Short mmCIF file of N, CA and C in Angstrom, two decimals:
data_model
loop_
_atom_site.label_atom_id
_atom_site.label_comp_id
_atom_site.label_asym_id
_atom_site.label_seq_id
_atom_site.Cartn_x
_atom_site.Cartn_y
_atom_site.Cartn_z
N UNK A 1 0.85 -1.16 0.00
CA UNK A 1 0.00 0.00 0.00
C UNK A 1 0.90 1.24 0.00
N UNK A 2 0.64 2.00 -0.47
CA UNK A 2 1.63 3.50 -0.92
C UNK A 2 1.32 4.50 0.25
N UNK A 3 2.23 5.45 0.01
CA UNK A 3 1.35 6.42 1.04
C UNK A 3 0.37 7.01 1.44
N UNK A 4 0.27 7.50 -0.19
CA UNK A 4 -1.37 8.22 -0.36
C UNK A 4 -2.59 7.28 0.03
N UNK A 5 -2.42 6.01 -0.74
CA UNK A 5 -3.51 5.27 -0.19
C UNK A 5 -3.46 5.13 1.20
N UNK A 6 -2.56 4.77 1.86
CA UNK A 6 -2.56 4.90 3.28
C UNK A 6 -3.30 6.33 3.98
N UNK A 7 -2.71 6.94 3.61
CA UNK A 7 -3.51 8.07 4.48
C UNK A 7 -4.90 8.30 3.89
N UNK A 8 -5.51 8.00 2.39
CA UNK A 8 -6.77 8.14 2.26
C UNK A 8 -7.55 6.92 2.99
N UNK A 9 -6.99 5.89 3.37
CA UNK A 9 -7.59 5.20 3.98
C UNK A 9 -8.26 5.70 5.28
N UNK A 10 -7.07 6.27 6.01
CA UNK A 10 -7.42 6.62 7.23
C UNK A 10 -8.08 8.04 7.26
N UNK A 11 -8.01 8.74 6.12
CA UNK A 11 -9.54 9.73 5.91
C UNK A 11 -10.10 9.48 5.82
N UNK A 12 -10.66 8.13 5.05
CA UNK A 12 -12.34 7.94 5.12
C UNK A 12 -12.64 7.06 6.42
N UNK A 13 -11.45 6.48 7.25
CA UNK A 13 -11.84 5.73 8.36
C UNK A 13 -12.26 7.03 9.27
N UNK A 14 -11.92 8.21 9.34
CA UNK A 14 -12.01 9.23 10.34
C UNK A 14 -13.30 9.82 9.61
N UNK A 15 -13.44 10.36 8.60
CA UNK A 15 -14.26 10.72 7.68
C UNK A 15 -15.52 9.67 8.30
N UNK A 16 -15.66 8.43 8.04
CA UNK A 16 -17.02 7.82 8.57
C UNK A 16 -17.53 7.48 10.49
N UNK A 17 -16.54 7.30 10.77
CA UNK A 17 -16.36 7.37 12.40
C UNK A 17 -16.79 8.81 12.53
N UNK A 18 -16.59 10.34 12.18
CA UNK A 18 -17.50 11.61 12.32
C UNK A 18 -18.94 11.65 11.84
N UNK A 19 -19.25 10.58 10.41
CA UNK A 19 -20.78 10.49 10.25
C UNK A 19 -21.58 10.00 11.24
N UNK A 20 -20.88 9.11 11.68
CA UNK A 20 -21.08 8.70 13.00
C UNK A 20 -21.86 8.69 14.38
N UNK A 21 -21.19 9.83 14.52
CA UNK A 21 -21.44 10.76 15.49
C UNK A 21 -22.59 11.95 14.97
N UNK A 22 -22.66 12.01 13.77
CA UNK A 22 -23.29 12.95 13.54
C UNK A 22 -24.62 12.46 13.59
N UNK A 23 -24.50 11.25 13.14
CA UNK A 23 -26.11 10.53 12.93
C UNK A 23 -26.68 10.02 14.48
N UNK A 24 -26.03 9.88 15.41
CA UNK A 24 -26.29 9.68 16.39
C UNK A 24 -27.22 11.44 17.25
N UNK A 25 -26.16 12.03 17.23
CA UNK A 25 -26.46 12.93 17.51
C UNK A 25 -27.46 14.18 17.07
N UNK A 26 -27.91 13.43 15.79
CA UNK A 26 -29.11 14.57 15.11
C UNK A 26 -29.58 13.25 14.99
N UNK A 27 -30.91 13.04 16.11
CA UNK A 27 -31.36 11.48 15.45
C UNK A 27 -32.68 11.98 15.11
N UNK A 28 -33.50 13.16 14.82
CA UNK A 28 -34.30 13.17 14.30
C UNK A 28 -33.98 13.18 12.32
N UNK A 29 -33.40 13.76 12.20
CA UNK A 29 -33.21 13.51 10.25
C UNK A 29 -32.15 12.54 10.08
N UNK A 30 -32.14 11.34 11.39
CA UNK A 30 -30.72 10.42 11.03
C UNK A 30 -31.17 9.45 9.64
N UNK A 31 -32.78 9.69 10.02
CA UNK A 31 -33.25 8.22 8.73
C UNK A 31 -32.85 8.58 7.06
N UNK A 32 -33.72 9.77 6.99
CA UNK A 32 -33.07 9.92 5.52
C UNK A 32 -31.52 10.14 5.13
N UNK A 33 -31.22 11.03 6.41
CA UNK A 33 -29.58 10.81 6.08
C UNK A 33 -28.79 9.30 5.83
N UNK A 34 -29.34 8.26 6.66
CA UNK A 34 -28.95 7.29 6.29
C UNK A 34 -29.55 6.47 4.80
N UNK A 35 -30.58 6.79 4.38
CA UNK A 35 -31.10 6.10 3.05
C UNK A 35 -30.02 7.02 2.19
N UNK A 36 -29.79 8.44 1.53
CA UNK A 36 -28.85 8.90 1.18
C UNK A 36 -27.33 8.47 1.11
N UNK A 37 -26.81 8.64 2.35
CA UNK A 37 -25.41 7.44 2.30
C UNK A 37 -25.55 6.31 1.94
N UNK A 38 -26.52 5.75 2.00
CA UNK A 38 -26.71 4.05 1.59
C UNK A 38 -26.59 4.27 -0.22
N UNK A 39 -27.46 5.50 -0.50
CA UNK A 39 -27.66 5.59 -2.64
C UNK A 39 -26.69 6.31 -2.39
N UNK A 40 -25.56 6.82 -1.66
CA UNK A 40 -24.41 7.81 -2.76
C UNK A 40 -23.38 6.46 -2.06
N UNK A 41 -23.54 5.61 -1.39
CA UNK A 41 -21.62 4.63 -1.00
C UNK A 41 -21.92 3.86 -2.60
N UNK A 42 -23.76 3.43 -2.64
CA UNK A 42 -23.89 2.15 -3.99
C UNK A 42 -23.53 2.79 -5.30
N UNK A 43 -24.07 4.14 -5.02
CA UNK A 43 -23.54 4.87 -6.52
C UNK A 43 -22.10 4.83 -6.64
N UNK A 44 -21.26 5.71 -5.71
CA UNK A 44 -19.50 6.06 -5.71
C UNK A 44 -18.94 4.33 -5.99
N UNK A 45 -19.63 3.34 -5.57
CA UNK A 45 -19.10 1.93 -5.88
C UNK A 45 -19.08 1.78 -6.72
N UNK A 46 -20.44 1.50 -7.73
CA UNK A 46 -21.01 1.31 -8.90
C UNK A 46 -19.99 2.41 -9.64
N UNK A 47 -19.68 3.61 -9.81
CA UNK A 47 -19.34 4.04 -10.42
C UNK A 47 -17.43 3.78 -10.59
N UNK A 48 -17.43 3.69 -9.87
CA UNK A 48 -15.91 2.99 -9.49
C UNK A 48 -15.67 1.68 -10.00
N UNK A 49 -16.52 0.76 -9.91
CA UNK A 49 -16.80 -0.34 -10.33
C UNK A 49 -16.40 -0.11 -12.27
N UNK A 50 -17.54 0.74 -12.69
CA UNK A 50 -17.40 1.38 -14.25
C UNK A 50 -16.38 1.78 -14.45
N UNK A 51 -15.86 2.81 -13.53
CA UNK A 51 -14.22 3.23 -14.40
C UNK A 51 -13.42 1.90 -14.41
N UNK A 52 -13.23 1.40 -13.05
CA UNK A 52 -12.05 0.25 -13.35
C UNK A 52 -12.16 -0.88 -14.68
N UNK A 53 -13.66 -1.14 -14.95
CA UNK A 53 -13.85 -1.93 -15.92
C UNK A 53 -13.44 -0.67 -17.51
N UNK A 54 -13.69 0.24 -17.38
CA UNK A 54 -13.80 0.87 -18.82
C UNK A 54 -12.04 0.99 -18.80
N UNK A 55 -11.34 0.85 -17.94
CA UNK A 55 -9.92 1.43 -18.12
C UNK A 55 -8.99 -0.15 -17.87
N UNK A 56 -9.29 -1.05 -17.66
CA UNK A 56 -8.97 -2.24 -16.82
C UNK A 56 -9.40 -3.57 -17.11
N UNK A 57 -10.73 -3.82 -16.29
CA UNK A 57 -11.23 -4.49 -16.69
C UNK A 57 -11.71 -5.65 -17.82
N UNK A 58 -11.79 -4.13 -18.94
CA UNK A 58 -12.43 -5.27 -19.79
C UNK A 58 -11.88 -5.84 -21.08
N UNK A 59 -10.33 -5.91 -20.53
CA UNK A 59 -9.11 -6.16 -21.15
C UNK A 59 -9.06 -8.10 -20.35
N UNK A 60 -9.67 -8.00 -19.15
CA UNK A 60 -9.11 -9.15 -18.52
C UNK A 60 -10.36 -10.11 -18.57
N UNK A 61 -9.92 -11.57 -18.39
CA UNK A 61 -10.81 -12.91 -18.01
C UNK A 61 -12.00 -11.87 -17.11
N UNK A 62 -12.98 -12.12 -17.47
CA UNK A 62 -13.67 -12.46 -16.31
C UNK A 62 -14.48 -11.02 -16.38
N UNK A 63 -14.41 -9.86 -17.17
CA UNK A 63 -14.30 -8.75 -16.74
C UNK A 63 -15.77 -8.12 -17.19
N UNK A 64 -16.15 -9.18 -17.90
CA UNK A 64 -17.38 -8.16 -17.70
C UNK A 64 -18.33 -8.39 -16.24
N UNK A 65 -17.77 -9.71 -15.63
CA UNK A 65 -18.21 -9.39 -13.96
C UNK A 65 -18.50 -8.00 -13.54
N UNK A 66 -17.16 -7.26 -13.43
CA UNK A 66 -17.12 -6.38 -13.01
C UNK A 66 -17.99 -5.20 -13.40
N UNK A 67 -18.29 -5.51 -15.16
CA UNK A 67 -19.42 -4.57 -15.33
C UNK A 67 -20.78 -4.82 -14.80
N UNK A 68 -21.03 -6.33 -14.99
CA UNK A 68 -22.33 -5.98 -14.28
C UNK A 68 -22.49 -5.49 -12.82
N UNK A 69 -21.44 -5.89 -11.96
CA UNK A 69 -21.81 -5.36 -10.93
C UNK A 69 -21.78 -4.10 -10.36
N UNK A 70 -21.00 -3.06 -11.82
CA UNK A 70 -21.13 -1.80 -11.84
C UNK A 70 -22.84 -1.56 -11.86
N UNK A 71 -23.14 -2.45 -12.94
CA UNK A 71 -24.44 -1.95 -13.07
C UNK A 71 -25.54 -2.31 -12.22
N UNK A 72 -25.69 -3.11 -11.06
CA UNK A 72 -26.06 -3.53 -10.37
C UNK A 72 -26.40 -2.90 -9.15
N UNK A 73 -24.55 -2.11 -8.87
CA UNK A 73 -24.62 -1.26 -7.88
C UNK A 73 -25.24 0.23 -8.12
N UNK A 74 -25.38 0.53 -9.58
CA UNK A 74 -25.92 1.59 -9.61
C UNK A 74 -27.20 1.68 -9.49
N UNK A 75 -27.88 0.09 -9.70
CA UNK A 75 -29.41 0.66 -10.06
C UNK A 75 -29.34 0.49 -8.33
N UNK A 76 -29.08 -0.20 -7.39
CA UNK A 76 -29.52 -0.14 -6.34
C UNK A 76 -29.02 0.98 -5.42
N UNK A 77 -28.10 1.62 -6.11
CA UNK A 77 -28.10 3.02 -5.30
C UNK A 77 -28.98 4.20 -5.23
N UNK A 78 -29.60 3.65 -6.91
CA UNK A 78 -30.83 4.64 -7.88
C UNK A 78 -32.04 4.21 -6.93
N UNK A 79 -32.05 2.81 -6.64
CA UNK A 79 -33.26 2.14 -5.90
C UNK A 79 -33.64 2.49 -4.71
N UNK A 80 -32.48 3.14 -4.15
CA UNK A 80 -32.16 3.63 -2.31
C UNK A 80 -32.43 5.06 -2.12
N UNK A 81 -32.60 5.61 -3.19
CA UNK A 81 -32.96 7.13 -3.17
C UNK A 81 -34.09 7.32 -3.31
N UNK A 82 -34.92 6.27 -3.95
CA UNK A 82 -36.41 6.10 -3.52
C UNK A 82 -37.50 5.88 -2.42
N UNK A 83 -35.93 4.96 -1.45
CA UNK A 83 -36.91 4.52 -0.05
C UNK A 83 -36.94 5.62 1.00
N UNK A 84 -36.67 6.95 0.76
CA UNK A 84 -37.01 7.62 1.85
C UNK A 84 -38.35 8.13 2.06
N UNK A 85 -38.90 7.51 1.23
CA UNK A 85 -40.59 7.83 2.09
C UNK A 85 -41.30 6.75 2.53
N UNK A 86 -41.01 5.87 2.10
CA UNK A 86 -41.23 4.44 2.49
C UNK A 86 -41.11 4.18 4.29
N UNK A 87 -41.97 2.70 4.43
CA UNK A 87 -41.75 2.77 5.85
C UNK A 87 -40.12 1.69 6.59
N UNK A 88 -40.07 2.17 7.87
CA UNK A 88 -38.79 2.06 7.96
C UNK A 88 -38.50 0.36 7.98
N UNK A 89 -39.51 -0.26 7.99
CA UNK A 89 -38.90 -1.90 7.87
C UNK A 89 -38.47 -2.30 6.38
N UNK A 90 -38.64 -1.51 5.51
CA UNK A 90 -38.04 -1.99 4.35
C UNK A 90 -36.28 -1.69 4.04
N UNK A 91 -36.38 -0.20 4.77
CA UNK A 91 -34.87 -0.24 4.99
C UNK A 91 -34.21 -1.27 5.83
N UNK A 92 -34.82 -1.58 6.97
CA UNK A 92 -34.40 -2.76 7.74
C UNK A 92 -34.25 -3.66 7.04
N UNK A 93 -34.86 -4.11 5.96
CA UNK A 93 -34.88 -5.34 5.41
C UNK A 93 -33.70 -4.71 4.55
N UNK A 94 -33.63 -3.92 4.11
CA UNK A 94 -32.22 -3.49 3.06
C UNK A 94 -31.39 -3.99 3.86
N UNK A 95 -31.09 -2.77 4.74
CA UNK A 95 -29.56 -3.16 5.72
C UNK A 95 -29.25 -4.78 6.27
N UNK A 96 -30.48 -5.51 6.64
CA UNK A 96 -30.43 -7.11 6.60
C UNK A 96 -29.90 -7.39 5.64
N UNK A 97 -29.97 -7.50 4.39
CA UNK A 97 -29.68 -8.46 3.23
C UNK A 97 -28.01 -7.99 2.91
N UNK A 98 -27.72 -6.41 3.35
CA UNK A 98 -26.53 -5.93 2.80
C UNK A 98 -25.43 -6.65 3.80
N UNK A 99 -26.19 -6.47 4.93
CA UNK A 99 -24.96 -6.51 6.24
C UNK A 99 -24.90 -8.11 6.00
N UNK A 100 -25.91 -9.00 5.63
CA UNK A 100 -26.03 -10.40 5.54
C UNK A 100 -25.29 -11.56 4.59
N UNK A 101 -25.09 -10.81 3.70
CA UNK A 101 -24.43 -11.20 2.29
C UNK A 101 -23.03 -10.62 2.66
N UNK A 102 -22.82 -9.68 2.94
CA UNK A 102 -21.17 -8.71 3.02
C UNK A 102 -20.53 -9.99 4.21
N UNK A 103 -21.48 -9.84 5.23
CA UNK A 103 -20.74 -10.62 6.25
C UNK A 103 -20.47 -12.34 6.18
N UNK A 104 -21.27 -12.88 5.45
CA UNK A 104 -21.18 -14.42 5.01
C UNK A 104 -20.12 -14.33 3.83
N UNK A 105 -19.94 -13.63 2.80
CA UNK A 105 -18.72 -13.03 2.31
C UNK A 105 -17.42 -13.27 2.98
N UNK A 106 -17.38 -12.35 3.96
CA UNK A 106 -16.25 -11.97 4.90
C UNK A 106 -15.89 -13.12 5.63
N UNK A 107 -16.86 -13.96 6.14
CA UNK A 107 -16.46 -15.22 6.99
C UNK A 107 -16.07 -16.02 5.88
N UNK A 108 -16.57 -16.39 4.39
CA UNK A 108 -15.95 -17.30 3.57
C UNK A 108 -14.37 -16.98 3.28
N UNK A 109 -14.05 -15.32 3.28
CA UNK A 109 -12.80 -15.30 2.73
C UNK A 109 -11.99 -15.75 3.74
N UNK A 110 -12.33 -15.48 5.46
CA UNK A 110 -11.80 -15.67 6.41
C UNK A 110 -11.33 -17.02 6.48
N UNK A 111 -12.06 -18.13 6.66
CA UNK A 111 -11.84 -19.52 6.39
C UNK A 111 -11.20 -19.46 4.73
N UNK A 112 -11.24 -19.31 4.33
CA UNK A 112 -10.46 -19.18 2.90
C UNK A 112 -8.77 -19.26 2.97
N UNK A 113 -8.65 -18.12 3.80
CA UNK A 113 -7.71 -17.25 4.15
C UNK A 113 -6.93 -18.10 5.49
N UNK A 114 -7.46 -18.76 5.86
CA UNK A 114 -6.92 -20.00 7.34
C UNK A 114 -6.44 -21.31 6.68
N UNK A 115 -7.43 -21.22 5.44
CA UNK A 115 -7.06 -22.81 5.19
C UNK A 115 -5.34 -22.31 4.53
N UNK A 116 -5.65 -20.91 3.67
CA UNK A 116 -4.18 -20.88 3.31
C UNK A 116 -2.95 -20.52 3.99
N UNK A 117 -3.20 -20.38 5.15
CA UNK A 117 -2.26 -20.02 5.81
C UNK A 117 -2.21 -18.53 6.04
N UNK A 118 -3.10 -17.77 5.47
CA UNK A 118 -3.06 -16.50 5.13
C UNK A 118 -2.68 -15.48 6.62
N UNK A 119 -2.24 -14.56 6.50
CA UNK A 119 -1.90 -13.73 8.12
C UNK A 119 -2.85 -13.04 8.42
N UNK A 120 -3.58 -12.47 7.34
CA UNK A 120 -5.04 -11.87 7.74
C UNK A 120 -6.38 -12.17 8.24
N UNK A 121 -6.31 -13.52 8.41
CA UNK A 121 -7.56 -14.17 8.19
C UNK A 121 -8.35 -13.64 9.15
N UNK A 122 -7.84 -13.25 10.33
CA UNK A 122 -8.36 -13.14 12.17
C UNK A 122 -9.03 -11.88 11.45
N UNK A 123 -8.89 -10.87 10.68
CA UNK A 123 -9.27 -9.54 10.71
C UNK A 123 -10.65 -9.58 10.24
N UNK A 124 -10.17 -10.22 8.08
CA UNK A 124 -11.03 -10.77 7.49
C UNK A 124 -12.58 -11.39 8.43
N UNK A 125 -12.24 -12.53 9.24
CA UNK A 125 -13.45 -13.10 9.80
C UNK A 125 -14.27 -12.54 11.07
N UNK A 126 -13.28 -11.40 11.28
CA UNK A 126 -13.68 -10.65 12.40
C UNK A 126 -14.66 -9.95 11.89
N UNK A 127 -14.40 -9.24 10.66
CA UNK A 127 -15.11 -8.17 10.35
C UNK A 127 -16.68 -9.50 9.91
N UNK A 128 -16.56 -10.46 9.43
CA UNK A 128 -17.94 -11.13 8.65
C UNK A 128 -18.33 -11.12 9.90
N UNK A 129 -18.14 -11.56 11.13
CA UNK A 129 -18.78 -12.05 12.31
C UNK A 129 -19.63 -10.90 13.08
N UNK A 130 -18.85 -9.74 12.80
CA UNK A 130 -19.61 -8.35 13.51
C UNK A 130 -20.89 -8.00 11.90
N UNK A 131 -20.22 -8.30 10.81
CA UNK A 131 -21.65 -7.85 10.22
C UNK A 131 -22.89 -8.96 10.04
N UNK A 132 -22.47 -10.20 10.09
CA UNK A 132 -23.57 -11.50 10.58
C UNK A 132 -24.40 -10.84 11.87
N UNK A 133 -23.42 -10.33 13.02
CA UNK A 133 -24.17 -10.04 14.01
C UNK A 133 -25.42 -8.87 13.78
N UNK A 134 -24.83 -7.51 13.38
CA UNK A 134 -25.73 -6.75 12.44
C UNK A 134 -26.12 -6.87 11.71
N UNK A 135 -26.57 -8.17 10.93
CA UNK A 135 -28.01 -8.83 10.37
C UNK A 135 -28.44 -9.34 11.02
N UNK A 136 -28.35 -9.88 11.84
CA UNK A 136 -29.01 -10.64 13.04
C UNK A 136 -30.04 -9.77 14.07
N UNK A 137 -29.47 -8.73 14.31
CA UNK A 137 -29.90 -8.03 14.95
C UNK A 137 -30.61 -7.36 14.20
N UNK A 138 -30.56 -6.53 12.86
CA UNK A 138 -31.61 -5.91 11.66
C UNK A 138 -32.85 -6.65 11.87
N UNK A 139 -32.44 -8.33 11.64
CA UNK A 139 -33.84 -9.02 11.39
C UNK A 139 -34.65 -8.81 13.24
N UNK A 140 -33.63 -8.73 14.06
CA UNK A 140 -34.38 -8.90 15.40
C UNK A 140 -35.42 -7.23 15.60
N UNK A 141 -35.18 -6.68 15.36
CA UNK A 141 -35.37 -5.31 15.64
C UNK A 141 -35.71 -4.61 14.40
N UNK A 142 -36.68 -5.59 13.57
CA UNK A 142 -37.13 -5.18 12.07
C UNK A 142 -37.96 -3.92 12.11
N UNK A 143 -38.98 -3.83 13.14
CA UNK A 143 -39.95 -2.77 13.38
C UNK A 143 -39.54 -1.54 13.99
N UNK A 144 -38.44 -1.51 14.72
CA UNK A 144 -38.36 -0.47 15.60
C UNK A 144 -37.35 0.40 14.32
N UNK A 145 -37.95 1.58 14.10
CA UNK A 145 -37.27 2.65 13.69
C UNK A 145 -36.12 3.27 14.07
N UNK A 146 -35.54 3.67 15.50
CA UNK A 146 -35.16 3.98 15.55
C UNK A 146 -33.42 3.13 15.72
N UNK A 147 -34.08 1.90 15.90
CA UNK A 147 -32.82 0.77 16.21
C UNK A 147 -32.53 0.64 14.30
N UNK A 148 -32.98 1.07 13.39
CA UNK A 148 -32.17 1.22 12.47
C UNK A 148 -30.66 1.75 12.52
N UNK A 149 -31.01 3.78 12.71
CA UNK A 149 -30.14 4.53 12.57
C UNK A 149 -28.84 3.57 13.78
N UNK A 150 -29.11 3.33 14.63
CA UNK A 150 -28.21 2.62 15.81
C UNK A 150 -27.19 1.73 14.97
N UNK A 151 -27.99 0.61 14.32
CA UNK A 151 -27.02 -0.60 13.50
C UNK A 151 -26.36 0.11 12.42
N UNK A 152 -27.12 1.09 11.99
CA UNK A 152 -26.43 1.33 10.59
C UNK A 152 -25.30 1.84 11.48
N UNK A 153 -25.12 2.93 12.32
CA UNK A 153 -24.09 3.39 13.36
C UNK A 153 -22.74 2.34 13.63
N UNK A 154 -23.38 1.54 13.76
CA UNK A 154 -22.37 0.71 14.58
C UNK A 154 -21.96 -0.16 13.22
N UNK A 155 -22.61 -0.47 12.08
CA UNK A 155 -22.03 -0.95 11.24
C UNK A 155 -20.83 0.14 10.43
N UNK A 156 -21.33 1.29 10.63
CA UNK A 156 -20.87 2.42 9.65
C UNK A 156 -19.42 2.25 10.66
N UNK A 157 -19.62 2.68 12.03
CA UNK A 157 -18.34 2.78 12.96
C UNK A 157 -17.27 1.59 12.89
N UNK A 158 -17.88 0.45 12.52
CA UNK A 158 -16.88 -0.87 12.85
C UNK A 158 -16.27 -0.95 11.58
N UNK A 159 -16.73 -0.49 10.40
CA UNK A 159 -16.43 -0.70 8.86
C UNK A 159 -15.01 0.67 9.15
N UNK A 160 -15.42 1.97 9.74
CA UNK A 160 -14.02 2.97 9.98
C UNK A 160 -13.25 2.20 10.52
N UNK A 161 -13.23 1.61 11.49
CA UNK A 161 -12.59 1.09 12.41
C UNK A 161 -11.01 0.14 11.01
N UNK A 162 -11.95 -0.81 10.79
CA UNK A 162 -11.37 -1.87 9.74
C UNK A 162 -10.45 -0.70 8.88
N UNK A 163 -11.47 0.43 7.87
CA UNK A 163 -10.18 1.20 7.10
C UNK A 163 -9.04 1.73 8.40
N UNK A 164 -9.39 2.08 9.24
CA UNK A 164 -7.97 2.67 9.73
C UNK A 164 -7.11 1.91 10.50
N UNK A 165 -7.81 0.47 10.33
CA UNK A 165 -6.57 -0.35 11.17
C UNK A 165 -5.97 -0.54 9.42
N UNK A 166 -6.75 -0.92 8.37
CA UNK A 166 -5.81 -1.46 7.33
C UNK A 166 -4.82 -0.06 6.92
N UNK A 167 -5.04 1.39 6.95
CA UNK A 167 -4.12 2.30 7.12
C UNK A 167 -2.87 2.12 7.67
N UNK A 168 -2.77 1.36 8.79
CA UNK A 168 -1.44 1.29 9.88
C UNK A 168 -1.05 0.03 9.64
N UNK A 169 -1.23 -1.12 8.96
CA UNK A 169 -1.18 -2.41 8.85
C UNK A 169 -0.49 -2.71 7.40
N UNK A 170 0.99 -3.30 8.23
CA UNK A 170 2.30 -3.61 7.26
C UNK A 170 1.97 -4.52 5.70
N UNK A 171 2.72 -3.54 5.34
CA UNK A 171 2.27 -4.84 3.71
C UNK A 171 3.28 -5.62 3.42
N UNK A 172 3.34 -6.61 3.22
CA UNK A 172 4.07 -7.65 2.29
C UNK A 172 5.96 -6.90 1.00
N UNK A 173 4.90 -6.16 0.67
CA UNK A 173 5.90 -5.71 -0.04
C UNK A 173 6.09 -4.29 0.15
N UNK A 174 7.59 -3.60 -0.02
CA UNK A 174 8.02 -2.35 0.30
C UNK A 174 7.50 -1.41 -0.95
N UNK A 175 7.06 -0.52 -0.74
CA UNK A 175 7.22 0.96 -1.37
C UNK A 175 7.55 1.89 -1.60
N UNK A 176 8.56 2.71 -2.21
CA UNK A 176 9.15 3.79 -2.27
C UNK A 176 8.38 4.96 -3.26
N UNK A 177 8.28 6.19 -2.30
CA UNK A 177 8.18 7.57 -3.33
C UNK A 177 8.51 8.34 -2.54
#
């Protein structure tokens, strides 16, 4: 990891650890603020997703993967800018399926990552196990409104957490600039 990426890491780990706080602390407009971050992280993905494939990608095996899931992430970021009038168990049911899939993800790479011997694996499965738990808890606390803004909180805070430990966390290979 280079420098720059290093330290942008640990801006957006500080950068989301302050949304944070913010959403906690203004918890009357925390809901739409959170449907918003949910359609601009799927858009900035999705769209990120598109450049790497238009510049990258679609030179390599495999690569129009990457486009569809450009396109995938965009319509559901397009899809998330719709649910703010909607009632709040459907976002619950969003943040369930996101935190649910990301985190069964994260535990496969983790065991992935053990069987190979890998040095990361403890981090990797750490992180699937805290977002399994925040689906778990989404589905427990489907109705209550306000235990949304809370998980998304604590998912949003534990996800900073992860960029700014991978900020400070040695790489494999050296870098010079």
């Amino acid at each position: 990891m280079s420098r720059w990426q290093r330290i942008r890491s640990f801006l957006i780990g500080v950068t989301m650890m302050l949304l944070c706080v913010l959403l906690i602390y203004d918890h009357e407009d925390a809901y739409s603020a959170v449907v918003i971050i949910l359609s601009i992280s799927m858009i900035a993905k999705g769209l990120g997703s598109f450049l790497y494939f238009v510049t990258m990608a679609q030179h390599m095996v495999g690569g129009k993967l990457i486009l569809f899931e450009a396109i995938i992430f965009l319509d559901l970021g397009a899809f998330t800018l719709t649910l703010s009038d909607v009632p709040h168990i459907y976002v619950s049911m969003y943040l369930l399926g996101v935190h649910g899939l990301s985190g069964v993800g994260q535990l496969l790479r983790g065991m992935e990552n053990k069987r190979l011997s890998a040095p990361g694996w403890r981090l990797s499965f750490a992180h699937g196990a805290v977002n399994v738990i925040i689906a778990l808890s989404s589905l427990i606390f489907l109705n209550v409104g306000d235990m949304l803004v809370y998980l998304y909180c604590t998912g949003l805070f534990y996800s900073a957490v992860i960029w700014i430990i991978t900020a400070f966390r040695k790489t494999a290979m050296v870098y010079t600039q």
